[in-house]
mmCIF file with all atom_site columns, C-alpha atoms in Angstrom:
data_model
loop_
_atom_site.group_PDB
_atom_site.id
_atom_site.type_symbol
_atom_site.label_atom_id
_atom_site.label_alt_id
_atom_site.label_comp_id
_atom_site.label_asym_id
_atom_site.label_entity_id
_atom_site.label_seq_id
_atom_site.pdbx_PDB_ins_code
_atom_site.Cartn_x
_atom_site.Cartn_y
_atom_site.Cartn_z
_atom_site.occupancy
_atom_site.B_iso_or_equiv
_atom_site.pdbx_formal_charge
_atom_site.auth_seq_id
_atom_site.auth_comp_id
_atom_site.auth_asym_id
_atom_site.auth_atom_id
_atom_site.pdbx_PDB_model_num
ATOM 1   C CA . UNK A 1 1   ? -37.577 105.514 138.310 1.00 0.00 ? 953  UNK A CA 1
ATOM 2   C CA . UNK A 1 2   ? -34.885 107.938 137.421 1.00 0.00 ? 954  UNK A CA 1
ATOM 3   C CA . UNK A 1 3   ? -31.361 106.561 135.571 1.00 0.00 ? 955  UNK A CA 1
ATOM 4   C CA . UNK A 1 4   ? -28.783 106.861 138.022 1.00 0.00 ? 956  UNK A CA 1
ATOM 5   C CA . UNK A 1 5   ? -25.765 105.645 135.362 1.00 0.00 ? 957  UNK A CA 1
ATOM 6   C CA . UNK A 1 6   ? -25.832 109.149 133.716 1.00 0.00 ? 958  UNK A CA 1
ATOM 7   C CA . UNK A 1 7   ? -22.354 110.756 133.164 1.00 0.00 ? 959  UNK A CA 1
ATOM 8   C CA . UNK A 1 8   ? -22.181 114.500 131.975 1.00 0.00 ? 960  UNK A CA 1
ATOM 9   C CA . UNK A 1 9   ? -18.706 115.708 130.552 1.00 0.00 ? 961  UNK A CA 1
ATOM 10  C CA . UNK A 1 10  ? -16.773 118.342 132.568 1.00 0.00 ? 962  UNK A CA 1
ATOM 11  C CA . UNK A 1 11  ? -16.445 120.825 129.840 1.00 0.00 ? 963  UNK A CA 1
ATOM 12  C CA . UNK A 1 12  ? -19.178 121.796 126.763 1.00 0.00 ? 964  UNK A CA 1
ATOM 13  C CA . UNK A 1 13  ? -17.644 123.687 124.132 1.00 0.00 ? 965  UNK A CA 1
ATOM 14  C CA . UNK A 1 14  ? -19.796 126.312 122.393 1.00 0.00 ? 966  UNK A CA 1
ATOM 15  C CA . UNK A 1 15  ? -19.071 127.863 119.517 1.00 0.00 ? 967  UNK A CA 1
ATOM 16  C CA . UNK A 1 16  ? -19.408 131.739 119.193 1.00 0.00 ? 968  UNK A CA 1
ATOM 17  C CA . UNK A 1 17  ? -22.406 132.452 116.935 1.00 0.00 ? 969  UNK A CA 1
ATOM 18  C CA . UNK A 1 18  ? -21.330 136.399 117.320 1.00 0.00 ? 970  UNK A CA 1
ATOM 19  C CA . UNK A 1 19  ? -19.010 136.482 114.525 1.00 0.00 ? 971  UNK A CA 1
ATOM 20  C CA . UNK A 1 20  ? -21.781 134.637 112.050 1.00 0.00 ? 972  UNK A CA 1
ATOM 21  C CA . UNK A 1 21  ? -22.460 137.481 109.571 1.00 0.00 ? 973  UNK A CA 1
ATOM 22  C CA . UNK A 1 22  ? -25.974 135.300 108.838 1.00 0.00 ? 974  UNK A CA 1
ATOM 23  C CA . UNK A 1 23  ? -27.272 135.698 112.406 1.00 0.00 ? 975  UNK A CA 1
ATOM 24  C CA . UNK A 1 24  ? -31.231 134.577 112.645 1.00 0.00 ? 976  UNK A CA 1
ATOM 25  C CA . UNK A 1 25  ? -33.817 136.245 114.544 1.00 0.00 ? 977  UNK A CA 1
ATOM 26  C CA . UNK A 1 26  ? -36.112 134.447 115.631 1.00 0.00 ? 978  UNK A CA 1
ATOM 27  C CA . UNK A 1 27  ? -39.534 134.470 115.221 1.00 0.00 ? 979  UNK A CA 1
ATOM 28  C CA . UNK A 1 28  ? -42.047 137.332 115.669 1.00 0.00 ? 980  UNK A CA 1
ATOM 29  C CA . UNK A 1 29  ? -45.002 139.085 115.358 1.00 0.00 ? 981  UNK A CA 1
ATOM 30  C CA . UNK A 1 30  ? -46.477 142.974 113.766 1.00 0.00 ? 982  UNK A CA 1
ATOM 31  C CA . UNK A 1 31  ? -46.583 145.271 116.896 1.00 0.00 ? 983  UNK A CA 1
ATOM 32  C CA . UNK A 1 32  ? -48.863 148.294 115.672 1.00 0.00 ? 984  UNK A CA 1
ATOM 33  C CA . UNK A 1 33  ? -47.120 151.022 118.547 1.00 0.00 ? 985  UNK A CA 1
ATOM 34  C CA . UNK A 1 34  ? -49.884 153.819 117.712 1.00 0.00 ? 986  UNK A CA 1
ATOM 35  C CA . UNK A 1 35  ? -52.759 151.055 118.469 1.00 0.00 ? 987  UNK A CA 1
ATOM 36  C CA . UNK A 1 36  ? -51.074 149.196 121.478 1.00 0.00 ? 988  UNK A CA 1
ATOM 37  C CA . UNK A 1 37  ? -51.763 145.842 120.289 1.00 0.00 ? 989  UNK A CA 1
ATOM 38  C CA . UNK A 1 38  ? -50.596 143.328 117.600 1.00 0.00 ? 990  UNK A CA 1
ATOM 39  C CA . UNK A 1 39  ? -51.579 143.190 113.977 1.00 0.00 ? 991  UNK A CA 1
ATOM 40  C CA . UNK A 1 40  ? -53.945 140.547 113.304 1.00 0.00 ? 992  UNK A CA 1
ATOM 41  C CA . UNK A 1 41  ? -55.265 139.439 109.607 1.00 0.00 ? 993  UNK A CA 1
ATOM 42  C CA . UNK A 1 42  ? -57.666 136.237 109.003 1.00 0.00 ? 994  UNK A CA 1
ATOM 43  C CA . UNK A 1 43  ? -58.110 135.986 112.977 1.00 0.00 ? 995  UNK A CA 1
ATOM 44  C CA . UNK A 1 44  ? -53.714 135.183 112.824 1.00 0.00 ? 996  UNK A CA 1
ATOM 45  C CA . UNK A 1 45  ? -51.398 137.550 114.180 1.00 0.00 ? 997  UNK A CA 1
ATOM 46  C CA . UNK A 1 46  ? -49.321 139.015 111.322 1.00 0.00 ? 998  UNK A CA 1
ATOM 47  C CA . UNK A 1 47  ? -45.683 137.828 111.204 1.00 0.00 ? 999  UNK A CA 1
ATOM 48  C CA . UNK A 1 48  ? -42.500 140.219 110.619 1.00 0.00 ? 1000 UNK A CA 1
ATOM 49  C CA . UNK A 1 49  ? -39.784 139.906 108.419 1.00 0.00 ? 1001 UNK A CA 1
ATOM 50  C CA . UNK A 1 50  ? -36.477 139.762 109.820 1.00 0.00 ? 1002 UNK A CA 1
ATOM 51  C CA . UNK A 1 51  ? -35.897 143.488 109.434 1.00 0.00 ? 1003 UNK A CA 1
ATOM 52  C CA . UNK A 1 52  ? -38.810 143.961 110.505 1.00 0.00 ? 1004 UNK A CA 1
ATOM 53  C CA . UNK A 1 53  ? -38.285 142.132 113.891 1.00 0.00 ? 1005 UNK A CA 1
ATOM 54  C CA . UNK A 1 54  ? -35.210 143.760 114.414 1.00 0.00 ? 1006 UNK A CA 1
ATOM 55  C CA . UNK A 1 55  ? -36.687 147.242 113.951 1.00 0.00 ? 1007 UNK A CA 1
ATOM 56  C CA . UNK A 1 56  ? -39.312 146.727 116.378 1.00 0.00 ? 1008 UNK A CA 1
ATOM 57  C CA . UNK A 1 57  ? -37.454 145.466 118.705 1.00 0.00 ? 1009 UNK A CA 1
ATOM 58  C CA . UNK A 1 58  ? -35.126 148.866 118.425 1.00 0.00 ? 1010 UNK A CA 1
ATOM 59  C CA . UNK A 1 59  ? -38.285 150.673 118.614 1.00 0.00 ? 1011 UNK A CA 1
ATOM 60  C CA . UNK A 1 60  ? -39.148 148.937 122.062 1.00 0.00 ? 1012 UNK A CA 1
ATOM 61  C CA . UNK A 1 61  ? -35.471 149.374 123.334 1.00 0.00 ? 1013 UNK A CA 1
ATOM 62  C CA . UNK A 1 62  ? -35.651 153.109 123.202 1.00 0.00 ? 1014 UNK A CA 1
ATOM 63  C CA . UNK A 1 63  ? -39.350 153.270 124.047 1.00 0.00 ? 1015 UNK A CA 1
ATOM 64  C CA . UNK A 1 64  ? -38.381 150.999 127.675 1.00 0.00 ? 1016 UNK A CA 1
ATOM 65  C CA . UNK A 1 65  ? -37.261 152.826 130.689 1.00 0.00 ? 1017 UNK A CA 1
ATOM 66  C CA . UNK A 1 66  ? -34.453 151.334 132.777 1.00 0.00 ? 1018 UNK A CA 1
ATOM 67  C CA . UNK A 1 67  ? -35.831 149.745 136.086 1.00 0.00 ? 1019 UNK A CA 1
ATOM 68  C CA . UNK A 1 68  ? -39.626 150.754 134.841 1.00 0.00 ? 1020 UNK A CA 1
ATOM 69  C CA . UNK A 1 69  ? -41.205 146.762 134.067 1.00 0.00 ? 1021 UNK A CA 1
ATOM 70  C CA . UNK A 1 70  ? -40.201 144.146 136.293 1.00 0.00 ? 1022 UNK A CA 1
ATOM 71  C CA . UNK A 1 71  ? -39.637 141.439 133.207 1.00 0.00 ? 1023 UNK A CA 1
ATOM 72  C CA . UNK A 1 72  ? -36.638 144.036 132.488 1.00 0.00 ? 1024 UNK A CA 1
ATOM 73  C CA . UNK A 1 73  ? -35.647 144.564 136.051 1.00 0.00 ? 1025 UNK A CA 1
ATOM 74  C CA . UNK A 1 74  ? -31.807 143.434 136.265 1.00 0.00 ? 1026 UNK A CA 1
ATOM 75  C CA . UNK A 1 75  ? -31.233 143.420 132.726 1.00 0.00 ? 1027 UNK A CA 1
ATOM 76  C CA . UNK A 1 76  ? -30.326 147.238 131.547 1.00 0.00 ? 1028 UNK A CA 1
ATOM 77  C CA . UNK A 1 77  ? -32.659 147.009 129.065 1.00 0.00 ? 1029 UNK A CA 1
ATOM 78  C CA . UNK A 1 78  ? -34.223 150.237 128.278 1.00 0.00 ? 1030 UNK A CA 1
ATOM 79  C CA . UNK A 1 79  ? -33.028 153.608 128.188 1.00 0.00 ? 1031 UNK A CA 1
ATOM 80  C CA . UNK A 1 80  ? -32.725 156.330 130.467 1.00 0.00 ? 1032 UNK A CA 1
ATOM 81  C CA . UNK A 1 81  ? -34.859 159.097 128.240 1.00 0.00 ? 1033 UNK A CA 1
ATOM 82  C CA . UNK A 1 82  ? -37.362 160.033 130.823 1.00 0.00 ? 1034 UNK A CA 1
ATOM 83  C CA . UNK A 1 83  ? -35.035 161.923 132.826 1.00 0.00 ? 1035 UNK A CA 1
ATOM 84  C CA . UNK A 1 84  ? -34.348 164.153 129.621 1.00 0.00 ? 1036 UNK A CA 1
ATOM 85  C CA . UNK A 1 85  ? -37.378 165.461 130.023 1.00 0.00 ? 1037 UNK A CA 1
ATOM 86  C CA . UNK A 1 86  ? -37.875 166.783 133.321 1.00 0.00 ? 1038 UNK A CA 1
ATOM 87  C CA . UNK A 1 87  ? -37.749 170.696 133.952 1.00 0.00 ? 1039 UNK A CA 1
ATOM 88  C CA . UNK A 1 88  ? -33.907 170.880 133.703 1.00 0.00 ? 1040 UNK A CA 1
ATOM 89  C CA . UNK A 1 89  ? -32.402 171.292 130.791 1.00 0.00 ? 1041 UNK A CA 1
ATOM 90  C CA . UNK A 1 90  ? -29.495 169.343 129.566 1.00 0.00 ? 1042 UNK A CA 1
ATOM 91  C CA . UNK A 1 91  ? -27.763 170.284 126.881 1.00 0.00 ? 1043 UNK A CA 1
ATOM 92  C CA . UNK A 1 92  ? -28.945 168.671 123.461 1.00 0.00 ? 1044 UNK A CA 1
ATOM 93  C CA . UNK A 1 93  ? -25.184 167.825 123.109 1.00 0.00 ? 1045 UNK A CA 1
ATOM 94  C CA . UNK A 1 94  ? -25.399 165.558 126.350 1.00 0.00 ? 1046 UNK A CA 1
ATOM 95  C CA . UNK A 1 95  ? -29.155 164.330 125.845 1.00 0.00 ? 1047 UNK A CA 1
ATOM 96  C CA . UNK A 1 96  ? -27.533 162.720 122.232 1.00 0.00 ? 1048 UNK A CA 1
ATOM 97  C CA . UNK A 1 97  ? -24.813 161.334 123.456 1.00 0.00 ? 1049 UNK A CA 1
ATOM 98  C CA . UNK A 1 98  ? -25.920 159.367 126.330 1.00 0.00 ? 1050 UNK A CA 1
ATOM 99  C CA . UNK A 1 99  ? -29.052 157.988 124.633 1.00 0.00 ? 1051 UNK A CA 1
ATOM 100 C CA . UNK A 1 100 ? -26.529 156.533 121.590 1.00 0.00 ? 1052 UNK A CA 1
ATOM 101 C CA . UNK A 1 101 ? -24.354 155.140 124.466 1.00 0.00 ? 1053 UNK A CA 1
ATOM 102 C CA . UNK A 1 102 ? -27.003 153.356 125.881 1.00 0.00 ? 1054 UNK A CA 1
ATOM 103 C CA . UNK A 1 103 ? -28.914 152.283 123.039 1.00 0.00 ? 1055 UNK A CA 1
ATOM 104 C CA . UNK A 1 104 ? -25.363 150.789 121.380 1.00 0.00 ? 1056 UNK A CA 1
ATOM 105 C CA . UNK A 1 105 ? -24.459 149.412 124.828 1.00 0.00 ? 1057 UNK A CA 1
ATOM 106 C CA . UNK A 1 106 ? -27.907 147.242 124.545 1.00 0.00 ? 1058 UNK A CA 1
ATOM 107 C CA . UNK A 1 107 ? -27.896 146.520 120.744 1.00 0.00 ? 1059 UNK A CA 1
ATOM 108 C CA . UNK A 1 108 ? -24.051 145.104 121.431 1.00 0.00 ? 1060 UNK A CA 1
ATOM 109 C CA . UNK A 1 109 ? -25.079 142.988 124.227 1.00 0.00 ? 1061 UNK A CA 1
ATOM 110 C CA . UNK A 1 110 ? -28.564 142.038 123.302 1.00 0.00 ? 1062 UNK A CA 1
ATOM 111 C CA . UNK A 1 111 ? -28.954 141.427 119.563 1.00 0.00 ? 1063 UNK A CA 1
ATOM 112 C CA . UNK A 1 112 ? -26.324 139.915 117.732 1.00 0.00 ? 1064 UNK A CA 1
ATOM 113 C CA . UNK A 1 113 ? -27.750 141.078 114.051 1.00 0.00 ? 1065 UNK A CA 1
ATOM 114 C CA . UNK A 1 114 ? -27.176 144.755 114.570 1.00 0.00 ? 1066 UNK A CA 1
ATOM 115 C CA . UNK A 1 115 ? -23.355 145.377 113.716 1.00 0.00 ? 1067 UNK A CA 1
ATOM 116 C CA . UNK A 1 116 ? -23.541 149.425 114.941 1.00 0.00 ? 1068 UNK A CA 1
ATOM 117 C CA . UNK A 1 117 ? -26.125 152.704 115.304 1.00 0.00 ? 1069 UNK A CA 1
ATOM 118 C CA . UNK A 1 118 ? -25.076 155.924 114.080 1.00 0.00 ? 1070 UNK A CA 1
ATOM 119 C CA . UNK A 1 119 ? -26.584 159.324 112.259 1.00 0.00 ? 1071 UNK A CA 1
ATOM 120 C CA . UNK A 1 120 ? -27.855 159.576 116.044 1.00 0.00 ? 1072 UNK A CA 1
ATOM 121 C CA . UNK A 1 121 ? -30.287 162.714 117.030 1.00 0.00 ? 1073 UNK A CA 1
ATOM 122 C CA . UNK A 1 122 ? -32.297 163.410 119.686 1.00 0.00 ? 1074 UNK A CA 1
ATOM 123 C CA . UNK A 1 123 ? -34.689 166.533 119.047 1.00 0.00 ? 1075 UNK A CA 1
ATOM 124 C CA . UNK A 1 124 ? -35.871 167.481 122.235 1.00 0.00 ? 1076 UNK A CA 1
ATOM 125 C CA . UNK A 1 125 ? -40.097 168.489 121.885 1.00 0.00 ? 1077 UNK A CA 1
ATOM 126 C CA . UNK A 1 126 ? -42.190 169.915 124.680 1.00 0.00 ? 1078 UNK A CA 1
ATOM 127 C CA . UNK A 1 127 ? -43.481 166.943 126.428 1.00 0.00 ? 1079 UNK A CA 1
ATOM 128 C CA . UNK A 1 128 ? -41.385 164.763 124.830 1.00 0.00 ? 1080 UNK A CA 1
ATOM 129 C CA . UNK A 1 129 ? -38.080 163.445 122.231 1.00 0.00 ? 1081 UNK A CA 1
ATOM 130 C CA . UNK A 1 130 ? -37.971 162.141 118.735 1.00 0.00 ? 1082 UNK A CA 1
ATOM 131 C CA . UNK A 1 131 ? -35.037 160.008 118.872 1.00 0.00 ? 1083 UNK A CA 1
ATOM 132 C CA . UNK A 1 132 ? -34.013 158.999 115.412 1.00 0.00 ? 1084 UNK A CA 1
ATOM 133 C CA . UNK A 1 133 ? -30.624 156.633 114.265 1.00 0.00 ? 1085 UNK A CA 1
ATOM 134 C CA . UNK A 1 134 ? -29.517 154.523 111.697 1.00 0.00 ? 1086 UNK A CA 1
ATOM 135 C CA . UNK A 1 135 ? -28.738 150.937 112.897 1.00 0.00 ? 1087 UNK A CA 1
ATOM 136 C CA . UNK A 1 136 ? -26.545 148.986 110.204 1.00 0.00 ? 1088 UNK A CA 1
ATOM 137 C CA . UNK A 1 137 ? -27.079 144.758 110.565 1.00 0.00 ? 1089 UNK A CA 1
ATOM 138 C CA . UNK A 1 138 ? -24.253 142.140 110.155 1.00 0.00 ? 1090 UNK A CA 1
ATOM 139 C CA . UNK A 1 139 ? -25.610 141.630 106.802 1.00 0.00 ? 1091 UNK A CA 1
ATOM 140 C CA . UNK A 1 140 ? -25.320 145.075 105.516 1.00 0.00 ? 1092 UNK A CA 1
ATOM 141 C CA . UNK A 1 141 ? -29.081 146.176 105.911 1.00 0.00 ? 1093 UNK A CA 1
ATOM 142 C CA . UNK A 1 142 ? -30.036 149.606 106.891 1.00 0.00 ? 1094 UNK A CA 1
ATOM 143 C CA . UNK A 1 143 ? -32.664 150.266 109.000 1.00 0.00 ? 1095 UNK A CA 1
ATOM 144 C CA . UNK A 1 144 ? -33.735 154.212 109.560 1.00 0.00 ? 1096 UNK A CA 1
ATOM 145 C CA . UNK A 1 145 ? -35.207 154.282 112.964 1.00 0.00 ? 1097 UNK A CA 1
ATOM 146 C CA . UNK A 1 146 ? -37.647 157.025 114.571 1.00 0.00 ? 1098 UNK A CA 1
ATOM 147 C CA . UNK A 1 147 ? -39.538 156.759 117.850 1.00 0.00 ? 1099 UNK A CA 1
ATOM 148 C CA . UNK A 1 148 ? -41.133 159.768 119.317 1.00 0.00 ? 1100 UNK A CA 1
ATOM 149 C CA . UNK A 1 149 ? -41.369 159.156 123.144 1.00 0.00 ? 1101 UNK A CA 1
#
C-alpha cells in the first residue's frame, strides 16, 4: 500500500531566513486586551497589519509569565514580572534591567522581524508595572510599546 522505493538525501540544506531584512509575519488576527476577546466586524474576525501583529504579539510576551500556561511550558516564553511585585522591593534599577533582558532574549529567539528593544522602563505601580520600550523591526519600523500588567 505504502512505496517502499523511497530514498531521502542525507543532508537538507536550509537557508537562513534571519538575515532577510523583508521577514513576513504571518497571518493574524485584532486581539482587543481590555475586552479579552478578538475583534470581530461583519461576523469576521478583524485582521492585523504586520505591525500590528508584531505589536501584539510583544504585548502578549510581556503580559505571559514564565512556566504559568502549559502551551508555553518548556519554551521561556514569558517574562518573569510577577515576582516584581511581591512585598519586597527590588530596586527599580534591577526590576528594568532584567525585564529588557528577558524580553530581548525572547524577541531574538522568537521573532525574526524585531531587530532590537530599547528606551526600556519599568514604572513600578501599587498592584502592578507599566512596562513600556521601543522595539525597532528589520525594516526600520518603530513600534512604541506599553503594557500595564
Amino acid at each position: 500500500m505504502f512505496p517502499t522505493d523511497i530514498t531521502f538525501p542525507e543532508t537538507i540544506n536550509i537557508e537562513n531566513q534571519n538575515d532577510n531584512l523583508d521577514v513576513k509575519v504571518g497571518r493574524s488576527f485584532v486581539f482587543d486586551y481590555v475586552n479579552g476577546q478578538h475583534v470581530i466586524v461583519d461576523g469576521k474576525p478583524k485582521e492585523t497589519t504586520e505591525a500590528q501583529a508584531i505589536q501584539q504579539w510583544l504585548e502578549l510576551l510581556v503580559r505571559t509569565v514564565i512556566g504559568k500556561y502549559t502551551v508555553y511550558q518548556d519554551t521561556k516564553f514569558g517574562t518573569t514580572w510577577e515576582k516584581y511585585i511581591s512585598y519586597r522591593q527590588l530596586p527599580n534599577g534591577y526590576i528594568q534591567s532584567e525585564l529588557e533582558r528577558e524580553i530581548q532574549e525572547s524577541c531574538n529567539e522568537y521573532c525574526p522581524a524585531i531587530e532590537r528593544v530599547k528606551d526600556f522602563t519599568a514604572e513600578r505601580l501599587r498592584d502592578g508595572l507599566i512596562v513600556s520600550f521601543t522595539a525597532e523591526l528589520k525594516n526600520k519600523q518603530v513600534l512604541e510599546v506599553r503594557v500595564n500588567v
